[in-house]
Amino acid sequence: MPDNAPSLPARFMRLAESDRPTITLRIDGHSATALAGDTLLVALLLNGRRVRDSEFGDGPRAGFCMMGACQDCWVWTPAGARLRACSTPAEAGMEVLTRPPAHHWPATPDLQESLARHAQGAAA
């Protein structure tokens, strides 16, 4: 089961400021909720355990600096645009991917191997 599957406990838990309107967005094809004014990073970590997988190995990433300097929180739109999750506001109806869309990168042998490992982990 992937780390961001809705059945796993979230990395963040909202403790206060719950009076803002709730919005719905999609993360990796799953419906997710956030509050108006939340960043994508907050929405991702309230709804899952990671932001994305490391491009240098199998480790999950959860953001680092939380202010747009480290570039650890990149996510993608289905069209392939990259967004910094820590500084991009979550919007109602928004769709984000924690992995680049398949058409974003050429299918090199090492990328195919990485995608196959990810698919095996998601199926387990």
PDB file of C-alpha atoms in Angstrom:
ATOM      1  CA  MET A   1       0.000   0.000   0.000  1.00  0.00           C
ATOM      2  CA  PRO A   2       1.509   3.402  -0.885  1.00  0.00           C
ATOM      3  CA  ASP A   3       2.545   5.738   1.931  1.00  0.00           C
ATOM      4  CA  ASN A   4      -0.101   8.268   0.948  1.00  0.00           C
ATOM      5  CA  ALA A   5      -2.968   5.779   0.990  1.00  0.00           C
ATOM      6  CA  PRO A   6      -5.929   7.287   2.856  1.00  0.00           C
ATOM      7  CA  SER A   7      -6.027   4.438   5.415  1.00  0.00           C
ATOM      8  CA  LEU A   8      -2.621   5.280   6.935  1.00  0.00           C
ATOM      9  CA  PRO A   9      -2.301   7.858   9.717  1.00  0.00           C
ATOM     10  CA  ALA A  10      -1.291  11.313   8.549  1.00  0.00           C
ATOM     11  CA  ARG A  11       2.056  12.896   9.410  1.00  0.00           C
ATOM     12  CA  PHE A  12       0.360  16.182  10.449  1.00  0.00           C
ATOM     13  CA  MET A  13      -2.644  16.621  12.710  1.00  0.00           C
ATOM     14  CA  ARG A  14      -4.554  19.903  12.869  1.00  0.00           C
ATOM     15  CA  LEU A  15      -4.756  21.137  16.460  1.00  0.00           C
ATOM     16  CA  ALA A  16      -6.399  24.526  16.058  1.00  0.00           C
ATOM     17  CA  GLU A  17      -7.783  27.012  13.556  1.00  0.00           C
ATOM     18  CA  SER A  18     -10.487  24.778  12.164  1.00  0.00           C
ATOM     19  CA  ASP A  19     -13.046  27.488  11.371  1.00  0.00           C
ATOM     20  CA  ARG A  20     -11.908  28.075   7.762  1.00  0.00           C
ATOM     21  CA  PRO A  21     -13.982  26.524   4.933  1.00  0.00           C
ATOM     22  CA  THR A  22     -13.097  22.951   3.933  1.00  0.00           C
ATOM     23  CA  ILE A  23     -11.934  22.392   0.360  1.00  0.00           C
ATOM     24  CA  THR A  24     -11.560  19.136  -1.573  1.00  0.00           C
ATOM     25  CA  LEU A  25      -8.669  18.312  -3.890  1.00  0.00           C
ATOM     26  CA  ARG A  26      -7.150  15.152  -5.371  1.00  0.00           C
ATOM     27  CA  ILE A  27      -3.740  13.787  -4.400  1.00  0.00           C
ATOM     28  CA  ASP A  28      -2.476  10.909  -6.553  1.00  0.00           C
ATOM     29  CA  GLY A  29      -6.057  10.205  -7.592  1.00  0.00           C
ATOM     30  CA  HIS A  30      -7.377  10.070  -4.010  1.00  0.00           C
ATOM     31  CA  SER A  31      -9.871  12.599  -2.684  1.00  0.00           C
ATOM     32  CA  ALA A  32      -8.376  14.742   0.088  1.00  0.00           C
ATOM     33  CA  THR A  33      -9.534  17.649   2.203  1.00  0.00           C
ATOM     34  CA  ALA A  34      -7.795  20.763   3.452  1.00  0.00           C
ATOM     35  CA  LEU A  35      -8.867  24.126   4.776  1.00  0.00           C
ATOM     36  CA  ALA A  36      -8.980  27.239   2.616  1.00  0.00           C
ATOM     37  CA  GLY A  37      -5.607  28.955   2.970  1.00  0.00           C
ATOM     38  CA  ASP A  38      -3.602  25.751   3.579  1.00  0.00           C
ATOM     39  CA  THR A  39      -0.558  25.142   1.417  1.00  0.00           C
ATOM     40  CA  LEU A  40      -0.271  21.975  -0.631  1.00  0.00           C
ATOM     41  CA  LEU A  41       2.358  20.750   1.841  1.00  0.00           C
ATOM     42  CA  VAL A  42      -0.111  21.025   4.718  1.00  0.00           C
ATOM     43  CA  ALA A  43      -2.792  19.282   2.635  1.00  0.00           C
ATOM     44  CA  LEU A  44      -0.392  16.481   1.661  1.00  0.00           C
ATOM     45  CA  LEU A  45       0.813  15.830   5.201  1.00  0.00           C
ATOM     46  CA  LEU A  46      -2.659  16.095   6.740  1.00  0.00           C
ATOM     47  CA  ASN A  47      -3.802  13.406   4.299  1.00  0.00           C
ATOM     48  CA  GLY A  48      -0.757  11.134   4.153  1.00  0.00           C
ATOM     49  CA  ARG A  49       2.742  10.308   5.321  1.00  0.00           C
ATOM     50  CA  ARG A  50       4.941  11.768   2.576  1.00  0.00           C
ATOM     51  CA  VAL A  51       5.196  14.461  -0.056  1.00  0.00           C
ATOM     52  CA  ARG A  52       7.024  12.395  -2.677  1.00  0.00           C
ATOM     53  CA  ASP A  53       9.670   9.722  -3.180  1.00  0.00           C
ATOM     54  CA  SER A  54      13.314  10.693  -3.394  1.00  0.00           C
ATOM     55  CA  GLU A  55      14.610  10.819  -6.952  1.00  0.00           C
ATOM     56  CA  PHE A  56      17.932   9.432  -5.653  1.00  0.00           C
ATOM     57  CA  GLY A  57      16.609   6.314  -3.911  1.00  0.00           C
ATOM     58  CA  ASP A  58      13.584   4.625  -2.431  1.00  0.00           C
ATOM     59  CA  GLY A  59      13.163   6.940   0.561  1.00  0.00           C
ATOM     60  CA  PRO A  60      10.004   8.969   1.097  1.00  0.00           C
ATOM     61  CA  ARG A  61      10.353  12.753   1.465  1.00  0.00           C
ATOM     62  CA  ALA A  62       8.199  14.938   3.709  1.00  0.00           C
ATOM     63  CA  GLY A  63       9.514  18.425   3.002  1.00  0.00           C
ATOM     64  CA  PHE A  64      12.479  19.957   4.800  1.00  0.00           C
ATOM     65  CA  CYS A  65      12.741  23.739   5.139  1.00  0.00           C
ATOM     66  CA  MET A  66       9.002  24.504   4.848  1.00  0.00           C
ATOM     67  CA  MET A  67       9.752  27.890   3.209  1.00  0.00           C
ATOM     68  CA  GLY A  68      10.666  27.259  -0.441  1.00  0.00           C
ATOM     69  CA  ALA A  69      14.449  27.218  -0.188  1.00  0.00           C
ATOM     70  CA  CYS A  70      15.392  23.519  -0.252  1.00  0.00           C
ATOM     71  CA  GLN A  71      13.228  22.277  -3.160  1.00  0.00           C
ATOM     72  CA  ASP A  72      12.406  19.060  -1.275  1.00  0.00           C
ATOM     73  CA  CYS A  73       8.644  19.435  -1.697  1.00  0.00           C
ATOM     74  CA  TRP A  74       8.183  19.404  -5.481  1.00  0.00           C
ATOM     75  CA  VAL A  75       4.882  17.920  -6.670  1.00  0.00           C
ATOM     76  CA  TRP A  76       3.372  17.870 -10.155  1.00  0.00           C
ATOM     77  CA  THR A  77       0.119  18.631 -11.915  1.00  0.00           C
ATOM     78  CA  PRO A  78      -1.261  15.980 -14.291  1.00  0.00           C
ATOM     79  CA  ALA A  79      -0.063  18.231 -17.157  1.00  0.00           C
ATOM     80  CA  GLY A  80       3.518  18.009 -15.834  1.00  0.00           C
ATOM     81  CA  ALA A  81       3.947  21.430 -14.202  1.00  0.00           C
ATOM     82  CA  ARG A  82       6.073  21.370 -11.033  1.00  0.00           C
ATOM     83  CA  LEU A  83       4.795  23.089  -7.900  1.00  0.00           C
ATOM     84  CA  ARG A  84       6.528  23.786  -4.604  1.00  0.00           C
ATOM     85  CA  ALA A  85       4.088  22.288  -2.123  1.00  0.00           C
ATOM     86  CA  CYS A  86       5.307  24.469   0.758  1.00  0.00           C
ATOM     87  CA  SER A  87       4.467  27.748  -0.969  1.00  0.00           C
ATOM     88  CA  THR A  88       1.582  26.842  -3.297  1.00  0.00           C
ATOM     89  CA  PRO A  89      -1.906  27.368  -1.854  1.00  0.00           C
ATOM     90  CA  ALA A  90      -4.199  24.339  -2.022  1.00  0.00           C
ATOM     91  CA  GLU A  91      -7.266  25.128  -4.117  1.00  0.00           C
ATOM     92  CA  ALA A  92     -10.647  23.443  -4.365  1.00  0.00           C
ATOM     93  CA  GLY A  93     -10.685  20.968  -7.251  1.00  0.00           C
ATOM     94  CA  MET A  94      -6.894  20.990  -7.633  1.00  0.00           C
ATOM     95  CA  GLU A  95      -5.161  17.759  -8.715  1.00  0.00           C
ATOM     96  CA  VAL A  96      -1.573  17.028  -7.686  1.00  0.00           C
ATOM     97  CA  LEU A  97       0.740  14.079  -8.162  1.00  0.00           C
ATOM     98  CA  THR A  98       3.582  13.100  -5.853  1.00  0.00           C
ATOM     99  CA  ARG A  99       5.418  11.523  -8.807  1.00  0.00           C
ATOM    100  CA  PRO A 100       5.950  13.144 -12.198  1.00  0.00           C
ATOM    101  CA  PRO A 101       3.375  12.064 -14.780  1.00  0.00           C
ATOM    102  CA  ALA A 102       4.576   9.268 -17.068  1.00  0.00           C
ATOM    103  CA  HIS A 103       4.908  11.592 -20.079  1.00  0.00           C
ATOM    104  CA  HIS A 104       7.120  13.998 -18.091  1.00  0.00           C
ATOM    105  CA  TRP A 105      10.357  12.002 -18.336  1.00  0.00           C
ATOM    106  CA  PRO A 106      11.806   9.760 -21.044  1.00  0.00           C
ATOM    107  CA  ALA A 107      11.398   6.085 -20.122  1.00  0.00           C
ATOM    108  CA  THR A 108      15.085   5.289 -19.537  1.00  0.00           C
ATOM    109  CA  PRO A 109      15.977   1.827 -18.155  1.00  0.00           C
ATOM    110  CA  ASP A 110      16.728   3.177 -14.657  1.00  0.00           C
ATOM    111  CA  LEU A 111      13.424   5.082 -14.581  1.00  0.00           C
ATOM    112  CA  GLN A 112      11.548   1.971 -15.735  1.00  0.00           C
ATOM    113  CA  GLU A 113      13.207  -0.022 -12.925  1.00  0.00           C
ATOM    114  CA  SER A 114      12.321   2.625 -10.338  1.00  0.00           C
ATOM    115  CA  LEU A 115       8.704   2.791 -11.539  1.00  0.00           C
ATOM    116  CA  ALA A 116       8.458  -1.024 -11.426  1.00  0.00           C
ATOM    117  CA  ARG A 117       9.754  -1.065  -7.808  1.00  0.00           C
ATOM    118  CA  HIS A 118       7.239   1.637  -6.885  1.00  0.00           C
ATOM    119  CA  ALA A 119       4.385  -0.293  -8.529  1.00  0.00           C
ATOM    120  CA  GLN A 120       5.378  -3.479  -6.667  1.00  0.00           C
ATOM    121  CA  GLY A 121       5.409  -1.593  -3.355  1.00  0.00           C
ATOM    122  CA  ALA A 122       2.006  -0.058  -4.112  1.00  0.00           C
ATOM    123  CA  ALA A 123       0.534  -3.481  -4.923  1.00  0.00           C
ATOM    124  CA  ALA A 124       1.812  -5.036  -1.670  1.00  0.00           C
TER     125      ALA A 124
END
